[in-house]
Amino acid sequence: MSLSTLNHSRVAARPLKRHGALGRAIGLGLAGALATLTLATPALADKTPRQIQVQANATIDVAPDQATLNARLWERTPAQVQGEETSGNSDAIKEARDRLETRTGELIRTLENAGVDSKQIRAGSLSVRPDYMQTASRGEDSAPPKVRTQVERSVSLTLNELDRLPRVLDALTAAGVDSLDGVSYGLQDSNAADDRALEQALERARQKARMMAKTLDVDLGDVVNIQETTAPRYQPQMMMRAAEADSSGSSAEYRSGEISIDAGVSVIWEIDD
C-alpha cells in the first residue's frame, strides 16, 4: 500500500468516529428524556378529580283525580255435544251477536244518561270463542263433553269527576254487565306529579351534599354530572271500598286512597380548592 493510499484511508475513517460519538449523544439524550417522562407519570396520576357524589330518593303521595272502569258483556249459544255441532249453530251465533249488540247500545246510552261524556266511553271489538263445559261423570256413565259459543264485547270508560263514580257504578249494575273489573284510579296529568317527585329528589341530593361538605370542611363547586337512578313512575291504584248503606238510605262510599310516586337521582359536585 502506498503512503497516499494510507493517508486517504485515515481521512475517510474520521467521519465515522464523529458519527459514532453523535449517535451515542443522541441515545443518551433519549434515555434521559424517557427517564424524566417515567418519573413524571406517577405525579400526573395522583391528580385525580376532587368530587362529592350523592344519591337521593324522594316519594310523594298524590290524590288521584281520574277513575277508569272496565266492564264486559257476553252472550252464549245453546250448548251442543262437542264434535256434533249442527248447521244451525251459525244462526245461533248470529242471534247471540244481535242480543249482545243490543245490550251494548243500551249500556252506552245508560252511561251517557249518567253523565259520562261519550268521548270517554270506548266499546271494544267483538270477540268470539268456544266455551267448553265441564260435565260431571257418574261412575262409568260419563256424559259427553259439551261446547257453546260465547260472543263478547268490552266497554271501558274514564271519569275525570270522581264524585260521579257511585252513580256510574249503579248504572253499570242496572245495565246488567256480566263482568266488572273494579276501578282503576290514576292521574289526569301524571307528568306534573313526576316533576314534583324529581324536584324533591334533587333538593334532597343538594341537602345531603351540603351536609357532607360542611362536615368535612370543604367547599362545594359546580355540578359536573346529574343522572336519574329511578325514573318517576306510578301504578294506577286498584282500590274500591264500599260501605254498607245505613238506615237513612245513604249510598255506598268509594275511597280512592293516594298514589305514591318515587324518584331517584345521582349528582356529582366538584370540591373547590
Coordinates of N, CA, C and O in Angstrom, one line a residue, residues 91-232:
D91 N -126.6 -19.8 12.9 CA -127.8 -19.0 13.2 C -127.8 -18.6 14.7 O -128.2 -17.5 15.0
A92 N -127.5 -19.6 15.5 CA -127.4 -19.3 17.0 C -126.4 -18.3 17.3 O -126.6 -17.4 18.2
I93 N -125.3 -18.3 16.7 CA -124.2 -17.3 16.9 C -124.7 -15.9 16.5 O -124.5 -14.9 17.2
K94 N -125.4 -15.9 15.3 CA -125.9 -14.6 14.8 C -126.9 -14.0 15.8 O -126.9 -12.8 16.1
E95 N -127.8 -14.9 16.4 CA -128.8 -14.4 17.3 C -128.1 -13.9 18.6 O -128.5 -12.9 19.2
A96 N -127.1 -14.6 19.1 CA -126.3 -14.2 20.3 C -125.7 -12.9 20.0 O -125.6 -12.0 20.9
R97 N -125.1 -12.7 18.8 CA -124.5 -11.4 18.5 C -125.5 -10.3 18.5 O -125.2 -9.2 19.0
D98 N -126.6 -10.5 17.9 CA -127.7 -9.4 17.9 C -128.1 -9.0 19.3 O -128.2 -7.8 19.6
R99 N -128.2 -10.0 20.2 CA -128.6 -9.7 21.6 C -127.5 -8.9 22.2 O -127.7 -7.9 23.0
L100 N -126.2 -9.3 21.9 CA -125.1 -8.6 22.5 C -125.0 -7.1 22.1 O -124.8 -6.2 22.9
E101 N -125.2 -6.9 20.8 CA -125.1 -5.5 20.2 C -126.2 -4.7 20.8 O -126.0 -3.5 21.1
T102 N -127.4 -5.3 21.0 CA -128.5 -4.5 21.6 C -128.2 -4.1 23.0 O -128.4 -3.0 23.5
R103 N -127.6 -5.0 23.8 CA -127.3 -4.7 25.2 C -126.1 -3.7 25.3 O -126.1 -2.8 26.2
T104 N -125.2 -3.8 24.3 CA -124.1 -2.8 24.4 C -124.6 -1.4 24.1 O -124.2 -0.5 24.7
G105 N -125.5 -1.3 23.1 CA -126.0 0.0 22.8 C -126.8 0.6 24.0 O -126.7 1.8 24.3
E106 N -127.6 -0.3 24.7 CA -128.3 0.2 25.8 C -127.4 0.6 27.0 O -127.6 1.6 27.7
L107 N -126.3 -0.1 27.1 CA -125.3 0.2 28.2 C -124.7 1.6 27.9 O -124.6 2.4 28.8
I108 N -124.3 1.8 26.7 CA -123.7 3.1 26.3 C -124.7 4.3 26.6 O -124.3 5.3 27.1
R109 N -125.9 4.1 26.2 CA -126.9 5.2 26.4 C -127.2 5.4 27.9 O -127.3 6.5 28.4
T110 N -127.1 4.3 28.7 CA -127.3 4.4 30.2 C -126.1 5.2 30.8 O -126.4 6.0 31.6
L111 N -124.9 4.9 30.3 CA -123.8 5.7 30.8 C -123.8 7.2 30.5 O -123.5 8.0 31.3
E112 N -124.3 7.4 29.2 CA -124.4 8.8 28.8 C -125.4 9.6 29.7 O -125.3 10.7 30.1
N113 N -126.5 8.9 30.0 CA -127.6 9.4 30.8 C -127.1 9.7 32.3 O -127.6 10.5 33.0
A114 N -126.1 8.9 32.7 CA -125.5 9.0 34.0 C -124.4 10.1 34.1 O -123.8 10.4 35.1
G115 N -124.2 10.8 32.9 CA -123.3 12.0 32.9 C -121.9 11.7 32.4 O -121.0 12.5 32.5
V116 N -121.7 10.5 31.8 CA -120.4 10.2 31.2 C -120.3 10.8 29.8 O -121.2 10.5 29.0
D117 N -119.3 11.5 29.5 CA -119.0 12.0 28.2 C -118.9 10.9 27.2 O -118.1 10.0 27.5
S118 N -119.5 11.0 26.1 CA -119.5 9.9 25.1 C -118.0 9.7 24.6 O -117.7 8.6 24.2
K119 N -117.2 10.8 24.6 CA -115.8 10.7 24.2 C -115.0 9.8 25.1 O -113.9 9.3 24.8
Q120 N -115.5 9.6 26.4 CA -114.8 8.9 27.4 C -115.2 7.4 27.4 O -114.8 6.7 28.3
I121 N -116.1 7.0 26.5 CA -116.6 5.6 26.5 C -116.0 4.9 25.3 O -116.0 5.4 24.2
R122 N -115.4 3.8 25.5 CA -114.8 3.0 24.5 C -115.3 1.6 24.5 O -115.2 0.9 25.4
A123 N -116.0 1.3 23.3 CA -116.6 -0.1 23.2 C -115.6 -0.9 22.3 O -115.3 -0.5 21.2
G124 N -115.2 -2.0 22.9 CA -114.2 -2.9 22.2 C -114.8 -3.6 21.0 O -116.1 -3.7 20.9
S125 N -114.0 -4.3 20.3 CA -114.4 -5.1 19.2 C -115.0 -6.4 19.6 O -114.9 -6.8 20.8
L126 N -115.7 -7.1 18.7 CA -116.4 -8.3 19.0 C -115.4 -9.5 19.2 O -114.5 -9.6 18.4
S127 N -115.6 -10.3 20.2 CA -114.8 -11.5 20.4 C -115.7 -12.7 20.4 O -116.7 -12.7 21.1
V128 N -115.2 -13.7 19.7 CA -116.0 -15.0 19.6 C -115.0 -16.1 20.0 O -113.9 -16.2 19.4
R129 N -115.5 -17.0 20.9 CA -114.6 -18.1 21.3 C -115.5 -19.2 21.8 O -116.6 -19.0 22.2
P130 N -115.0 -20.5 21.7 CA -115.8 -21.6 22.2 C -115.7 -21.6 23.7 O -114.6 -21.3 24.3
D131 N -116.8 -22.1 24.3 CA -116.8 -22.2 25.8 C -117.1 -23.7 26.1 O -118.2 -24.2 26.0
Y132 N -116.0 -24.3 26.6 CA -116.2 -25.8 26.8 C -116.7 -26.0 28.3 O -116.2 -25.4 29.2
M133 N -117.7 -26.8 28.3 CA -118.4 -27.0 29.6 C -118.0 -28.3 30.2 O -117.8 -29.3 29.6
Q134 N -117.7 -28.2 31.5 CA -117.4 -29.4 32.3 C -118.6 -30.2 32.6 O -119.6 -29.7 33.1
T135 N -118.6 -31.5 32.4 CA -119.7 -32.4 32.7 C -119.3 -33.3 33.8 O -118.2 -33.9 33.8
A136 N -120.2 -33.5 34.7 CA -120.0 -34.4 35.8 C -120.1 -35.9 35.3 O -121.0 -36.3 34.6
S137 N -119.2 -36.7 35.8 CA -119.2 -38.2 35.5 C -119.7 -39.0 36.6 O -119.4 -38.7 37.8
R138 N -120.6 -39.9 36.4 CA -121.2 -40.8 37.4 C -120.8 -42.2 37.1 O -121.4 -42.9 36.3
G139 N -119.7 -42.6 37.7 CA -119.3 -44.0 37.5 C -118.8 -44.1 36.1 O -118.0 -43.3 35.6
E140 N -119.2 -45.2 35.4 CA -118.8 -45.4 34.1 C -119.6 -44.7 33.1 O -119.3 -44.6 31.9
D141 N -120.8 -44.2 33.5 CA -121.7 -43.5 32.6 C -121.3 -42.0 32.6 O -121.9 -41.2 33.3
S142 N -120.3 -41.6 31.9 CA -119.9 -40.2 31.8 C -120.6 -39.5 30.6 O -120.6 -40.0 29.5
A143 N -121.1 -38.3 30.9 CA -121.8 -37.6 29.8 C -120.8 -37.0 28.8 O -119.7 -36.7 29.2
P144 N -121.1 -37.0 27.5 CA -120.1 -36.5 26.6 C -119.9 -35.0 26.8 O -120.8 -34.3 27.2
P145 N -118.7 -34.5 26.5 CA -118.4 -33.1 26.7 C -119.2 -32.2 25.8 O -119.5 -32.6 24.7
K146 N -119.6 -31.0 26.3 CA -120.4 -30.1 25.5 C -119.6 -28.8 25.3 O -118.7 -28.5 26.1
V147 N -120.1 -28.1 24.3 CA -119.4 -26.8 24.0 C -120.5 -25.8 23.5 O -121.5 -26.2 22.9
R148 N -120.3 -24.6 23.8 CA -121.1 -23.5 23.3 C -120.2 -22.3 22.9 O -119.1 -22.3 23.2
T149 N -120.8 -21.5 22.1 CA -120.0 -20.3 21.6 C -120.4 -19.1 22.4 O -121.6 -18.8 22.6
Q150 N -119.3 -18.4 22.8 CA -119.5 -17.1 23.5 C -119.1 -15.9 22.7 O -118.0 -15.9 22.2
V151 N -120.0 -15.0 22.5 CA -119.6 -13.7 21.9 C -119.6 -12.6 22.9 O -120.4 -12.6 23.8
E152 N -118.5 -11.8 22.9 CA -118.3 -10.9 24.0 C -117.8 -9.5 23.4 O -117.1 -9.4 22.4
R153 N -118.1 -8.5 24.2 CA -117.6 -7.1 23.9 C -117.2 -6.5 25.3 O -117.9 -6.7 26.3
S154 N -116.2 -5.7 25.2 CA -115.7 -5.0 26.4 C -116.1 -3.5 26.3 O -116.1 -3.0 25.1
V155 N -116.4 -2.9 27.4 CA -116.8 -1.5 27.4 C -116.0 -0.8 28.5 O -116.1 -1.3 29.7
S156 N -115.1 0.2 28.2 CA -114.4 0.9 29.2 C -114.7 2.3 29.2 O -115.1 2.9 28.2
L157 N -114.5 3.0 30.3 CA -114.8 4.4 30.4 C -113.9 5.1 31.4 O -113.4 4.4 32.3
T158 N -113.7 6.4 31.2 CA -112.8 7.2 32.1 C -113.6 8.3 32.7 O -114.4 9.0 32.0
L159 N -113.5 8.5 34.0 CA -114.2 9.6 34.7 C -113.1 10.5 35.2 O -112.2 10.1 35.9
N160 N -113.3 11.8 34.9 CA -112.5 12.9 35.4 C -113.1 13.6 36.6 O -112.5 14.5 37.2
E161 N -114.4 13.2 36.9 CA -115.1 13.7 38.1 C -115.4 12.5 39.0 O -116.3 11.8 38.7
L162 N -114.6 12.3 40.0 CA -114.8 11.1 40.9 C -116.1 11.1 41.6 O -116.5 10.1 42.1
D163 N -116.7 12.3 41.8 CA -118.0 12.3 42.5 C -119.1 11.6 41.7 O -120.2 11.3 42.3
R164 N -118.9 11.4 40.4 CA -119.9 10.7 39.6 C -119.7 9.2 39.7 O -120.6 8.4 39.2
L165 N -118.7 8.7 40.4 CA -118.4 7.3 40.4 C -119.6 6.4 40.9 O -120.0 5.4 40.3
P166 N -120.2 6.7 42.1 CA -121.2 5.9 42.6 C -122.4 5.8 41.6 O -123.0 4.7 41.4
R167 N -122.8 6.9 41.0 CA -123.9 6.9 40.0 C -123.6 6.0 38.8 O -124.4 5.3 38.3
V168 N -122.3 6.1 38.3 CA -121.9 5.3 37.2 C -121.9 3.8 37.5 O -122.4 3.0 36.7
L169 N -121.4 3.5 38.7 CA -121.4 2.1 39.1 C -122.8 1.5 39.2 O -123.1 0.4 38.8
D170 N -123.8 2.4 39.7 CA -125.2 1.9 39.8 C -125.7 1.7 38.4 O -126.5 0.8 38.1
A171 N -125.3 2.6 37.4 CA -125.8 2.4 36.0 C -125.2 1.1 35.4 O -126.0 0.4 34.7
L172 N -124.0 0.8 35.7 CA -123.4 -0.5 35.1 C -124.2 -1.7 35.7 O -124.4 -2.6 35.0
T173 N -124.5 -1.6 37.0 CA -125.2 -2.7 37.6 C -126.6 -2.8 37.1 O -127.0 -3.9 36.8
A174 N -127.2 -1.7 36.9 CA -128.6 -1.7 36.3 C -128.6 -2.2 34.9 O -129.6 -2.9 34.5
A175 N -127.5 -2.0 34.2 CA -127.5 -2.4 32.8 C -127.2 -3.9 32.7 O -127.2 -4.5 31.6
G176 N -126.9 -4.6 33.8 CA -126.6 -6.0 33.8 C -125.3 -6.4 33.1 O -125.3 -7.4 32.4
V177 N -124.2 -5.7 33.4 CA -123.0 -6.1 32.8 C -122.6 -7.5 33.4 O -122.9 -7.8 34.6
D178 N -122.0 -8.3 32.6 CA -121.6 -9.7 33.0 C -120.3 -9.7 33.9 O -120.1 -10.6 34.6
S179 N -119.5 -8.7 33.7 CA -118.2 -8.7 34.5 C -117.8 -7.2 34.6 O -117.9 -6.4 33.7
L180 N -117.4 -6.9 35.8 CA -116.8 -5.5 36.1 C -115.5 -5.7 36.8 O -115.5 -6.3 37.9
D181 N -114.4 -5.2 36.2 CA -113.1 -5.5 36.7 C -112.6 -4.4 37.8 O -111.5 -4.1 37.8
G182 N -113.6 -3.9 38.5 CA -113.2 -2.9 39.6 C -112.9 -1.6 39.0 O -113.2 -1.3 37.9
V183 N -112.3 -0.7 39.8 CA -112.0 0.7 39.5 C -110.5 0.9 39.6 O -109.9 0.5 40.5
S184 N -109.9 1.5 38.5 CA -108.5 1.8 38.5 C -108.4 3.3 38.6 O -108.9 4.1 37.8
Y185 N -107.7 3.8 39.7 CA -107.6 5.2 39.9 C -106.2 5.7 39.4 O -105.2 5.0 39.5
G186 N -106.2 6.9 38.8 CA -105.0 7.4 38.2 C -105.0 8.9 38.2 O -105.7 9.6 39.0
L187 N -104.1 9.5 37.4 CA -103.9 11.0 37.4 C -104.2 11.5 36.0 O -103.7 10.9 35.0
Q188 N -104.8 12.6 35.9 CA -105.0 13.2 34.5 C -103.7 13.8 34.0 O -103.4 13.7 32.8
D189 N -102.9 14.4 34.9 CA -101.6 14.9 34.5 C -100.5 14.3 35.3 O -100.1 14.8 36.3
S190 N -100.1 13.1 34.9 CA -99.0 12.4 35.6 C -97.7 13.1 35.5 O -96.8 12.9 36.4
N191 N -97.4 13.8 34.4 CA -96.1 14.5 34.2 C -95.9 15.5 35.3 O -94.7 15.6 35.8
A192 N -96.9 16.2 35.7 CA -96.7 17.3 36.7 C -96.3 16.6 38.1 O -95.4 17.1 38.8
A193 N -97.0 15.5 38.4 CA -96.6 14.8 39.6 C -95.2 14.2 39.5 O -94.5 14.2 40.5
D194 N -94.8 13.7 38.4 CA -93.5 13.1 38.2 C -92.4 14.2 38.4 O -91.4 14.0 39.1
D195 N -92.7 15.4 37.9 CA -91.8 16.6 38.1 C -91.6 16.9 39.5 O -90.5 17.2 40.0
R196 N -92.7 16.9 40.3 CA -92.6 17.2 41.7 C -91.8 16.2 42.5 O -90.9 16.6 43.3
A197 N -91.9 14.9 42.1 CA -91.1 13.9 42.8 C -89.6 14.1 42.4 O -88.8 14.0 43.3
L198 N -89.3 14.4 41.2 CA -88.0 14.6 40.8 C -87.3 15.8 41.4 O -86.2 15.8 41.8
E199 N -88.1 16.9 41.5 CA -87.6 18.1 42.2 C -87.2 17.8 43.7 O -86.2 18.3 44.2
Q200 N -88.1 17.1 44.3 CA -87.8 16.8 45.7 C -86.6 15.9 45.9 O -85.8 16.0 46.8
A201 N -86.4 15.0 44.9 CA -85.2 14.1 44.9 C -83.9 15.0 44.7 O -82.9 14.8 45.4
L202 N -84.0 15.9 43.8 CA -82.8 16.8 43.6 C -82.5 17.7 44.8 O -81.4 17.9 45.2
E203 N -83.6 18.2 45.4 CA -83.4 19.0 46.6 C -82.8 18.2 47.7 O -81.9 18.7 48.5
R204 N -83.2 17.0 47.9 CA -82.6 16.1 48.9 C -81.2 15.9 48.6 O -80.3 15.8 49.5
A205 N -80.8 15.7 47.4 CA -79.4 15.5 47.0 C -78.6 16.7 47.4 O -77.4 16.6 47.9
R206 N -79.1 17.9 47.1 CA -78.3 19.1 47.4 C -78.2 19.2 49.0 O -77.1 19.6 49.4
Q207 N -79.2 18.9 49.7 CA -79.1 19.0 51.2 C -78.0 18.0 51.7 O -77.2 18.4 52.6
K208 N -78.0 16.8 51.2 CA -77.0 15.8 51.6 C -75.6 16.3 51.2 O -74.7 16.2 52.0
A209 N -75.4 16.9 50.0 CA -74.1 17.3 49.6 C -73.6 18.4 50.5 O -72.4 18.5 50.9
R210 N -74.5 19.4 50.8 CA -74.1 20.5 51.7 C -73.7 20.0 53.1 O -72.7 20.5 53.7
M211 N -74.5 19.0 53.6 CA -74.2 18.5 54.9 C -72.8 17.8 54.9 O -72.0 18.0 55.8
M212 N -72.5 17.0 53.9 CA -71.3 16.3 53.8 C -70.1 17.3 53.6 O -69.0 17.1 54.3
A213 N -70.3 18.3 52.8 CA -69.2 19.3 52.6 C -68.9 20.1 54.0 O -67.8 20.3 54.3
K214 N -70.0 20.4 54.7 CA -69.8 21.1 55.9 C -69.1 20.2 57.0 O -68.2 20.7 57.7
T215 N -69.5 19.0 57.0 CA -68.9 18.1 58.0 C -67.4 17.8 57.7 O -66.6 17.7 58.6
L216 N -67.1 17.8 56.4 CA -65.7 17.5 56.0 C -64.9 18.8 55.8 O -63.7 18.7 55.4
D217 N -65.5 20.0 56.1 CA -64.8 21.3 56.0 C -64.2 21.5 54.6 O -63.1 21.8 54.4
V218 N -65.1 21.3 53.6 CA -64.7 21.6 52.2 C -65.8 22.4 51.6 O -66.9 22.6 52.1
D219 N -65.5 23.0 50.4 CA -66.5 23.9 49.7 C -66.9 23.2 48.5 O -66.1 22.6 47.7
L220 N -68.2 23.2 48.2 CA -68.8 22.7 47.0 C -68.6 23.6 45.8 O -68.7 24.8 45.9
G221 N -68.2 23.0 44.7 CA -68.0 23.7 43.5 C -69.2 23.5 42.6 O -70.4 23.5 43.0
D222 N -69.0 23.4 41.3 CA -70.0 23.3 40.3 C -70.5 21.8 40.2 O -69.8 20.9 40.5
V223 N -71.7 21.7 39.8 CA -72.3 20.3 39.5 C -71.7 19.9 38.2 O -71.7 20.6 37.1
V224 N -71.1 18.7 38.1 CA -70.5 18.2 36.9 C -71.2 17.0 36.3 O -71.0 16.7 35.1
N225 N -72.2 16.4 37.0 CA -72.9 15.3 36.5 C -74.2 15.1 37.2 O -74.2 15.2 38.5
I226 N -75.3 14.9 36.5 CA -76.6 14.6 37.1 C -77.2 13.4 36.3 O -77.2 13.3 35.1
Q227 N -77.7 12.4 37.1 CA -78.3 11.2 36.5 C -79.5 10.8 37.3 O -79.5 10.8 38.5
E228 N -80.5 10.3 36.5 CA -81.7 9.7 37.2 C -81.3 8.2 37.5 O -81.0 7.5 36.6
T229 N -81.5 7.8 38.7 CA -81.3 6.4 39.1 C -82.7 5.7 39.1 O -82.7 4.5 38.9
T230 N -83.7 6.4 39.4 CA -85.1 5.8 39.4 C -86.0 6.9 38.7 O -86.2 7.9 39.3
A231 N -86.4 6.5 37.5 CA -87.3 7.4 36.8 C -88.7 7.5 37.5 O -89.2 6.5 38.0
P232 N -89.3 8.7 37.6 CA -90.6 8.8 38.3 C -91.6 7.8 37.6 O -91.7 7.8 36.4

